[in-house]
Short mmCIF file of C-alpha atoms in Angstrom, two decimals:
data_model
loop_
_atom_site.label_atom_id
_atom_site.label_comp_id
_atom_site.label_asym_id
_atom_site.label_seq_id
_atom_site.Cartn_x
_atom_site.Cartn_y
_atom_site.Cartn_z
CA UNK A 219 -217.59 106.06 94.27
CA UNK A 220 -214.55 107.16 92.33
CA UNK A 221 -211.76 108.38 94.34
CA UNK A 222 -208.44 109.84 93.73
CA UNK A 223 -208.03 109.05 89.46
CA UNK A 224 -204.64 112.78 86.51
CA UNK A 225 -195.29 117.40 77.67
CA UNK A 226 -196.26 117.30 81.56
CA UNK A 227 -197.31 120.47 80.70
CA UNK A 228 -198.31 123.32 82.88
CA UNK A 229 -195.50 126.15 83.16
CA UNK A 230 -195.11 130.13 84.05
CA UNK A 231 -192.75 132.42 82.53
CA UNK A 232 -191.64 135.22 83.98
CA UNK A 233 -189.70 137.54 81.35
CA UNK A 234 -187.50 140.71 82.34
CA UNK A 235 -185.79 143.44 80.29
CA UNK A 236 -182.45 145.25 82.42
CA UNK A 237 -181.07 148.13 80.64
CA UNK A 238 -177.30 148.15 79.72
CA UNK A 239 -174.48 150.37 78.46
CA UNK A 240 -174.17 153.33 80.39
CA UNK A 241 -177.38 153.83 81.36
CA UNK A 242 -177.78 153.69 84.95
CA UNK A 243 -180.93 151.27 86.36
CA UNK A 244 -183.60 152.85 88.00
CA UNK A 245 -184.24 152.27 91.01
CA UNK A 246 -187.25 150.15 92.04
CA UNK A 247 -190.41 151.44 92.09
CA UNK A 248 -192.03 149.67 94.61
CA UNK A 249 -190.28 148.66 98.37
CA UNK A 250 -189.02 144.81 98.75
CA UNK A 251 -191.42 144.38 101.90
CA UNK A 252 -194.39 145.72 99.94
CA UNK A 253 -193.13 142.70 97.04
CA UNK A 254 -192.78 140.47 99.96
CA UNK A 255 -196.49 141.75 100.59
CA UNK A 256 -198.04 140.94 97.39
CA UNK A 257 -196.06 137.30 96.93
CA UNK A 258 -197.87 136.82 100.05
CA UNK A 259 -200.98 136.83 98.54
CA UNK A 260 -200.43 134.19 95.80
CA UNK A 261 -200.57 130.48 96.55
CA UNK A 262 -199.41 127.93 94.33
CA UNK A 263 -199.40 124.20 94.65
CA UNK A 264 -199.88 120.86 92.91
CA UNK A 265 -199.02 117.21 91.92
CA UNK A 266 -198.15 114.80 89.65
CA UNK A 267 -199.13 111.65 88.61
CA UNK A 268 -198.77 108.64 86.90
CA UNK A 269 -201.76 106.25 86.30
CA UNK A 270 -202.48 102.79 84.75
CA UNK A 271 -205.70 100.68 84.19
CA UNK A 272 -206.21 97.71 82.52
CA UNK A 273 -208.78 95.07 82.43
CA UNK A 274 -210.36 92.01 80.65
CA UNK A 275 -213.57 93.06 79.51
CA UNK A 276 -212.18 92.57 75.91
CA UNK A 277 -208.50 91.56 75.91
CA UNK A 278 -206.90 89.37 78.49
CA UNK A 279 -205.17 91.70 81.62
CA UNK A 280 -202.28 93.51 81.15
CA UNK A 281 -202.55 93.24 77.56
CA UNK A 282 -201.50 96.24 75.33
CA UNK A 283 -204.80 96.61 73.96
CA UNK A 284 -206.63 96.48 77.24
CA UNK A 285 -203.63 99.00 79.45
CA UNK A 286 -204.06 102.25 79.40
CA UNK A 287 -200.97 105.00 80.62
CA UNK A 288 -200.20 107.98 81.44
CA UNK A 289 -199.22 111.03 83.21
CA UNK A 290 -200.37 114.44 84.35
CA UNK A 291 -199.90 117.33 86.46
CA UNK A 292 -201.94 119.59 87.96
CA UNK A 293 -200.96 123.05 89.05
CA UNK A 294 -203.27 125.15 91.29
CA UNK A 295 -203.00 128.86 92.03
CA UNK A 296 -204.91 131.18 94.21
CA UNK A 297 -204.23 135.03 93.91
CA UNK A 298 -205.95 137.42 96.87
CA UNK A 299 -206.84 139.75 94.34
CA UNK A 300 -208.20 142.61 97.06
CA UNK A 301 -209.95 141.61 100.35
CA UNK A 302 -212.38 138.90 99.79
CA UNK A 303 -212.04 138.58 95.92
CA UNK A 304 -209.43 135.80 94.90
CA UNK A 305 -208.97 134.85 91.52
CA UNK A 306 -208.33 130.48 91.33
CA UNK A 307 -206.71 128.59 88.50
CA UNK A 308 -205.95 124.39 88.18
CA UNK A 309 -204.15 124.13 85.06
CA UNK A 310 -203.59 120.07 84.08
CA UNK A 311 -201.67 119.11 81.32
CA UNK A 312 -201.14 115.10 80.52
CA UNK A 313 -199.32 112.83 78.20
CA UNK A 314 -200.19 109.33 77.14
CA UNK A 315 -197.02 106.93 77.60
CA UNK A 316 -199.10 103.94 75.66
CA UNK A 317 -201.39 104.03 72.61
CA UNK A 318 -202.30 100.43 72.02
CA UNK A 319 -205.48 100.55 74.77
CA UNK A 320 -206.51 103.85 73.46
CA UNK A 321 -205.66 107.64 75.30
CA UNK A 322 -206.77 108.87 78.31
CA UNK A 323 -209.04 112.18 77.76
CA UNK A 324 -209.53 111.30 74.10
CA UNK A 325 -205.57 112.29 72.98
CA UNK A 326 -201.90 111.85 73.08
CA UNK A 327 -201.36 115.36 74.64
CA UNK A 328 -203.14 118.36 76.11
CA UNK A 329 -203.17 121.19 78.56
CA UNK A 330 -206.48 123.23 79.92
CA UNK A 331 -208.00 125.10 82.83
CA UNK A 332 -210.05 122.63 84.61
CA UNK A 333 -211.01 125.92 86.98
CA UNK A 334 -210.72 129.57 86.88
CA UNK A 335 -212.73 131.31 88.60
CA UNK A 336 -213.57 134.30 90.75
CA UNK A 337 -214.58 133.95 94.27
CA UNK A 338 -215.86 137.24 96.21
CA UNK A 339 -217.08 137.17 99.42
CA UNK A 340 -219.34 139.70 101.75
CA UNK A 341 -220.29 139.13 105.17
CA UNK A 342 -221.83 135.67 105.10
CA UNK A 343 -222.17 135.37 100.98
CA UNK A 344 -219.78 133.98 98.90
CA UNK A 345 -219.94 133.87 95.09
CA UNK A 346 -217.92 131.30 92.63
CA UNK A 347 -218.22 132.50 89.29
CA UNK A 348 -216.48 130.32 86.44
CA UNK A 349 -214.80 126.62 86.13
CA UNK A 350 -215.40 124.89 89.12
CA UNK A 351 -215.73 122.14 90.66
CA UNK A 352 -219.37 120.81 91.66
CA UNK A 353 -220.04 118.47 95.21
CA UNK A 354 -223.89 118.73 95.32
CA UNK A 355 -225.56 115.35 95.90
CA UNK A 356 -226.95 114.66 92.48
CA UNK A 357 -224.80 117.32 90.32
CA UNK A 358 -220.58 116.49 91.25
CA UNK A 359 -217.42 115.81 88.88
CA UNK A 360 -215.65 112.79 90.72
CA UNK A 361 -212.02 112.86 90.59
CA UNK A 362 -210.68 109.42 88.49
CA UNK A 363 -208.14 109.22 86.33
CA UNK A 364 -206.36 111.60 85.37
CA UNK A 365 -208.74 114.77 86.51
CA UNK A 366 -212.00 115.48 88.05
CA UNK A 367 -215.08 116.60 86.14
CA UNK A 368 -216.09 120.32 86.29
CA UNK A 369 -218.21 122.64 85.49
CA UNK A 370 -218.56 126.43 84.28
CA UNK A 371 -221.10 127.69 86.79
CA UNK A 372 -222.44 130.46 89.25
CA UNK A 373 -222.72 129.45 92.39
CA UNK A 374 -224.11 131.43 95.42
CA UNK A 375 -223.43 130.64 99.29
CA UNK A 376 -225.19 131.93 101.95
CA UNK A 377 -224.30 131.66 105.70
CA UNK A 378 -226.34 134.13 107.41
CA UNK A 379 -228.61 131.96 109.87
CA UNK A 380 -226.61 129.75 112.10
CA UNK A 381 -226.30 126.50 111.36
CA UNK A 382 -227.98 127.04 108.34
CA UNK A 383 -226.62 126.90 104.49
CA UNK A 384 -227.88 128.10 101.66
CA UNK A 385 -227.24 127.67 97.99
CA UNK A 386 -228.18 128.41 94.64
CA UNK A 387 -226.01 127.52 91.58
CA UNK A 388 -226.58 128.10 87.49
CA UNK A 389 -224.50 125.81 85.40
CA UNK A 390 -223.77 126.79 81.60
CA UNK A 391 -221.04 123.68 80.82
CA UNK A 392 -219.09 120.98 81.77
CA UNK A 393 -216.56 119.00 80.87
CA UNK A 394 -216.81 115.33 82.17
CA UNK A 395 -214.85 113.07 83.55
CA UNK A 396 -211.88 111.82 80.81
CA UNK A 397 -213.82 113.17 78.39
CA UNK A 398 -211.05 115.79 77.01
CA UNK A 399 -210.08 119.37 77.46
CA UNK A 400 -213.21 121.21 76.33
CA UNK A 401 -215.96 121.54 78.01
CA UNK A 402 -219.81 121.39 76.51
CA UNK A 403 -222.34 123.63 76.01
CA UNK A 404 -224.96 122.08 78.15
CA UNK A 405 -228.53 123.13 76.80
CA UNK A 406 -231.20 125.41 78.02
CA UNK A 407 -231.60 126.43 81.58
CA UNK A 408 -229.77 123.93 84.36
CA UNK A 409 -229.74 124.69 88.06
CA UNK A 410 -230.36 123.78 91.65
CA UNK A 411 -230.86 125.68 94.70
CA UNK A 412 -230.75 123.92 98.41
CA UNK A 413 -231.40 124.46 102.03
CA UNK A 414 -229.48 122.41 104.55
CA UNK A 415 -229.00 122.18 108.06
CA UNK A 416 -225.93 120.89 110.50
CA UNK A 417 -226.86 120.99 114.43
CA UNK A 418 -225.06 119.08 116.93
CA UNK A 419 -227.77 116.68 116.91
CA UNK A 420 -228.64 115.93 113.18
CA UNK A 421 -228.47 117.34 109.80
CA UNK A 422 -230.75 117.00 107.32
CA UNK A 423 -230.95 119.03 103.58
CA UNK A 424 -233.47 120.03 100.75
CA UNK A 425 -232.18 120.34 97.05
CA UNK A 426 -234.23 120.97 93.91
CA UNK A 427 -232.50 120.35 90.39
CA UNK A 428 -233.59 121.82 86.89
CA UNK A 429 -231.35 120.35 84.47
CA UNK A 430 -233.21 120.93 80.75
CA UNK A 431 -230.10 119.87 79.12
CA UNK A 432 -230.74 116.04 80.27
CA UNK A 433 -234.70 116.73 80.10
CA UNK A 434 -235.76 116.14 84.09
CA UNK A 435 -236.44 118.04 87.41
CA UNK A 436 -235.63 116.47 90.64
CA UNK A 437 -236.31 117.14 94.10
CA UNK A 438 -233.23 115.64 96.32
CA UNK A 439 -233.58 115.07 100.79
CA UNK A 440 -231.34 113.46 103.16
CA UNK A 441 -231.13 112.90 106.94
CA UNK A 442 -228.49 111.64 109.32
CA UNK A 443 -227.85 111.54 112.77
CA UNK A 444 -225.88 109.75 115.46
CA UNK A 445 -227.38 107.39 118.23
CA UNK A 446 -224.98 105.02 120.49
CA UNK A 447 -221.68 105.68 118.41
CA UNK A 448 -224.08 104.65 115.41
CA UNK A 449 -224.29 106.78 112.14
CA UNK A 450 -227.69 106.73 111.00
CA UNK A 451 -228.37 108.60 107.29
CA UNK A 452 -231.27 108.16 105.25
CA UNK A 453 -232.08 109.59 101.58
CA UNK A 454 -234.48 110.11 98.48
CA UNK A 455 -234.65 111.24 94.98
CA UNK A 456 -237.12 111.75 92.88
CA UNK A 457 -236.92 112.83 89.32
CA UNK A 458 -239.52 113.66 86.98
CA UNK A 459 -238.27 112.88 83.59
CA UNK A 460 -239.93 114.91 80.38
CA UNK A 461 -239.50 111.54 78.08
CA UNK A 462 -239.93 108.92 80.49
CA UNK A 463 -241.60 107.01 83.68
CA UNK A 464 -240.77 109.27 87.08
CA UNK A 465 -238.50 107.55 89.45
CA UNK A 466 -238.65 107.26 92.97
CA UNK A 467 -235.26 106.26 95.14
CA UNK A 468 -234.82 105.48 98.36
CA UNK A 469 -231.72 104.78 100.68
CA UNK A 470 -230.76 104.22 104.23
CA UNK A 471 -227.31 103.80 105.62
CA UNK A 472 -225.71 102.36 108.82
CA UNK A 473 -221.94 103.02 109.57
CA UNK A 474 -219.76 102.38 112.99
CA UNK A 475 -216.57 102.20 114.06
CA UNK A 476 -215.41 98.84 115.90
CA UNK A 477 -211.68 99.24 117.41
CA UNK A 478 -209.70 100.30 114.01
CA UNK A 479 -212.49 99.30 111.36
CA UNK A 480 -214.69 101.21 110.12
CA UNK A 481 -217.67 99.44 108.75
CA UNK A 482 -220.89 100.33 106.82
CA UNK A 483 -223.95 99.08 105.50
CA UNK A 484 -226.26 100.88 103.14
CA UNK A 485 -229.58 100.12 100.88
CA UNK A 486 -230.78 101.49 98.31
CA UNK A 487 -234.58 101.03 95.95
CA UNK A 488 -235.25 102.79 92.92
CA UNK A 489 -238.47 103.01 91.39
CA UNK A 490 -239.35 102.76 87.71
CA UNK A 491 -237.11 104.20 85.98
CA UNK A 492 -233.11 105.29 86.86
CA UNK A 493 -232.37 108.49 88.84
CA UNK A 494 -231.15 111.79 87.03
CA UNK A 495 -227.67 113.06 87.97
CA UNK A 496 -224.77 114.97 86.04
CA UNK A 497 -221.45 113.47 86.60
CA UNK A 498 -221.42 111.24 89.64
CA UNK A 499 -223.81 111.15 92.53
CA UNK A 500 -224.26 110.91 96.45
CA UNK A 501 -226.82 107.54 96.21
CA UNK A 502 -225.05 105.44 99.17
CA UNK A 503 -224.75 102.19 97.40
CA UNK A 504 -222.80 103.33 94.40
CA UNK A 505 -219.34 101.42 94.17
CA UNK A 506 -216.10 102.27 92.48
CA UNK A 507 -217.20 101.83 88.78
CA UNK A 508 -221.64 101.42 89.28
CA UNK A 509 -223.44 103.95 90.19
CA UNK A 510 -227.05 102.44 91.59
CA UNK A 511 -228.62 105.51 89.64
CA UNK A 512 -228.67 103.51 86.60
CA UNK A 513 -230.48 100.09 87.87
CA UNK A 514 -234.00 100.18 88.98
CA UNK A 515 -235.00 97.49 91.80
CA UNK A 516 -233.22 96.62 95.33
CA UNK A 517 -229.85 97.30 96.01
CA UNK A 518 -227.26 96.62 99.02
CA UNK A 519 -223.79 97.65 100.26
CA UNK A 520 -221.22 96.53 102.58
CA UNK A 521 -217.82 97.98 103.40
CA UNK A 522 -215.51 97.47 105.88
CA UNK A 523 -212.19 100.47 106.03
CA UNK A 524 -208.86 100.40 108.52
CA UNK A 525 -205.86 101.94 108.34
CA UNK A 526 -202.51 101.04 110.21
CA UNK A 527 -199.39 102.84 109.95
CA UNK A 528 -198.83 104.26 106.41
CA UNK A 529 -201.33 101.46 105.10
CA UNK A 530 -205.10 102.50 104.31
CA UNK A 531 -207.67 99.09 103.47
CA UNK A 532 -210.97 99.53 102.16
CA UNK A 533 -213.05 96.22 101.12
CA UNK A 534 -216.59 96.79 99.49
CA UNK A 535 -219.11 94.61 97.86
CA UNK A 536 -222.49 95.88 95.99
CA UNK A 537 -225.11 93.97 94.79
CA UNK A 538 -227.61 95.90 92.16
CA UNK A 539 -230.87 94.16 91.07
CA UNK A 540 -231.27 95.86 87.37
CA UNK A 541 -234.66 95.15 86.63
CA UNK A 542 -234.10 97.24 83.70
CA UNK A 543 -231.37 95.30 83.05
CA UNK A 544 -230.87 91.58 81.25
CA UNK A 545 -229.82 90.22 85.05
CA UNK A 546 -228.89 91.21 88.38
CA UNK A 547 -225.58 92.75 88.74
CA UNK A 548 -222.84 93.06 91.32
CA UNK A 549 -218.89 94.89 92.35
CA UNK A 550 -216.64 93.85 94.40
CA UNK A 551 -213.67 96.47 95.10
CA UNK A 552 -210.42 96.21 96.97
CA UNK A 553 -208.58 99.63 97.18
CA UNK A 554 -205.37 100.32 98.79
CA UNK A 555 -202.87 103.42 99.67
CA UNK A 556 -199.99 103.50 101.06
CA UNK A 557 -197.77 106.97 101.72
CA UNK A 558 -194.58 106.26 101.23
CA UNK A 559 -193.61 109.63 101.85
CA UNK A 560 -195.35 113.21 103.37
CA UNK A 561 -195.43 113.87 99.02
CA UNK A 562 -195.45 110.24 97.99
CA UNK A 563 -198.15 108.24 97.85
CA UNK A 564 -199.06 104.95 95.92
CA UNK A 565 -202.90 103.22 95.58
CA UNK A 566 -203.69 100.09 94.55
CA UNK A 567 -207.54 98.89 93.26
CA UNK A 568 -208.90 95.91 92.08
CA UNK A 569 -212.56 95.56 90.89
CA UNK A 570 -214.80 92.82 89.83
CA UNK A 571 -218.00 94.27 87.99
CA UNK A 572 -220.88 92.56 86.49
CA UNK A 573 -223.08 95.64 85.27
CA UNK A 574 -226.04 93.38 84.63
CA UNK A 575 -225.09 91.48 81.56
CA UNK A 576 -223.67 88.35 83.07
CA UNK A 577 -220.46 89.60 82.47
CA UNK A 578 -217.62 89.54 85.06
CA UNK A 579 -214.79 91.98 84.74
CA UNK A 580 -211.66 92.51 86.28
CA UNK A 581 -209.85 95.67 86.26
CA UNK A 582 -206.52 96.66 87.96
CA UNK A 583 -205.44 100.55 88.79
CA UNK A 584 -202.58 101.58 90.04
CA UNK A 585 -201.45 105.24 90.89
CA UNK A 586 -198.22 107.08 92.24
CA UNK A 587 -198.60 110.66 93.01
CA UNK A 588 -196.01 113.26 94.01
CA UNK A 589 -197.51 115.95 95.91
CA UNK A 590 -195.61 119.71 95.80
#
């Protein structure tokens, strides 16, 4: 699935009057270790990037019209507003350096608060009220390009058996992925609510979805363990659609470690009709650009992952049946990092994608971030 994907505009003024002439300064109303005390509580960090894409789905690679670039940053800040109350902000603000290819997020330039939020916590309950970011299995904003999906949402958590995890979230809008700095109105009632369990010897979880806005319902389970250094994980979806044939999906997966690679193998069969999901999904044979949500039939995954000195590897290839498709489908992705420094760190990807028309495309990415 996606991975790491961002004028540069994001600033903070601080403004301060001093009286002059003869009239003496006052002196400070507040202690410098009680300052020191309240700095304490504020936490501010971010990064910036610069991103490029192209591919030859239209124009040949590296062309203008097929290249997209540009450049963000992101700013986070976390404020301890009391005990157990902390107020969170991500401000991003981009530039395109290119036009030809068309803009990332829609435009040349823009700023916005991809979260702010409240977050209050009491004994073992923790509520996240306001732009946020999502991770459920079928409800997530993946982070590509220049900045992850999010949502404006209530979200409850709930710790108090052990072991045991409970939540409940309401979602009123979201702004997808590249899709510009506002977010949408998403209609009618949309929610989920989930049980899941993590013991030392498996972990398994329950979810229900109720998203009106897309017109489905969906119940979501999973299941993994580990037997004889062997990761074991098995899933299924199944969403009743208002407009259209219920689907059914199904997925095992399989991953090891042998020496320094990691290695994985994962199936997946959908019923029907494709799977409901806002955003991205958790579906285990979904590849850097397909998501097996939208193909109905068989589907298969291999990967194979190492990383040696500053150098991370990750091979992958996917093949998708699309029976409600012209043709079967496949991707084949090649993604590689490399931190050049603690801050610095550049990633490579290629992908070849044939979504199910016959149609091979290559695409190129390539990132540098600078962490702060």
């Amino acid at each position: 699935m996606k991975i790491t994907k961002l004028s540069l505009i994001a600033a903070l003024a601080i403004s301060s009057a001093m009286a002059g002439g003869d009239i003496a300064p006052a002196e400070p109303a507040v202690e410098t270790p009680a300052a020191e005390a309240c700095n304490a509580n504020t936490t501010i960090d971010g990064k910036a990037t610069l991103y490029y894409i192209t591919d030859d789905g239209s124009y040949d690679l590296f062309d203008s019209e097929s290249s997209r670039f540009g450049a963000a940053a992101t700013v986070n800040v976390s404020h301890k507003i009391i005990e157990n109350i902390t107020a969170n902000i991500t401000a991003v603000g981009f530039t395109n350096l290119t036009d030809d290819g068309g803009y990332y997020e829609g435009t040349e330039t823009g700023a916005y608060f991809n979260i702010a939020n409240i977050t209050a916590s009491y004994s073992d309950t923790t509520l996240i009220a306001g732009r946020q970011l999502l991770g459920t299995p079928m409800i997530q904003g993946y982070d590509w390009l220049l900045a992850p999906g999010s949502f404006e949402a209530y979200t409850l958590v709930n710790t108090s058996i052990p072991d045991v995890t409970l939540v409940a979230a309401y979602i009123d809008k979201w702004r997808p992925n590249n899709s510009g700095v506002d977010f949408q109105e998403l209609d009618g009632d949309n929610w989920t609510i989930s049980a899941g369990y993590a013991g030392e010897a498996f972990s398994v979880s329950a979810w229900y979805y109720d998203v009106e806005a897309l017109g489905y319902s969906q119940v979501y389970l999973d299941a993994s363990t580990k037997l004889s250094g062997i990761e074991l994980a098995a899933q299924y979806a199944g969403t009743d659609w208002d407009s259209a044939d219920n689907s059914d999906a199904f997925g095992i997966k399989a991953s090891t470690k042998i020496s320094d690679i990691s290695l994985m193998g994962a199936y997946n069969y959908i019923d029907e009709s494709t799977v409901g999901y806002v955003g991205w999904n958790g579906l285990y044979t979904n590849s850097w650009n397909s998501t097996v949500a939208n193909s109905v039939g068989h589907a298969f995954k291999v990967e194979a992952a190492t990383e040696f000195s500053d150098l991370s590897l990750t091979a992958s290839y996917a093949y998708y049946e699309y029976d409600n498709a012209l043709e079967e489908g496949h991707e084949f992705d090649l993604i590689a990092g490399y931190a050049l420094t603690d801050c610095i760190s550049l990633d490579a990807i290629y992908s070849n994608t044939d979504y199910g028309d016959g149609e091979n495309i290559n695409q190129f990415e390539f990132i540098a971030t600078y962490k702060f």
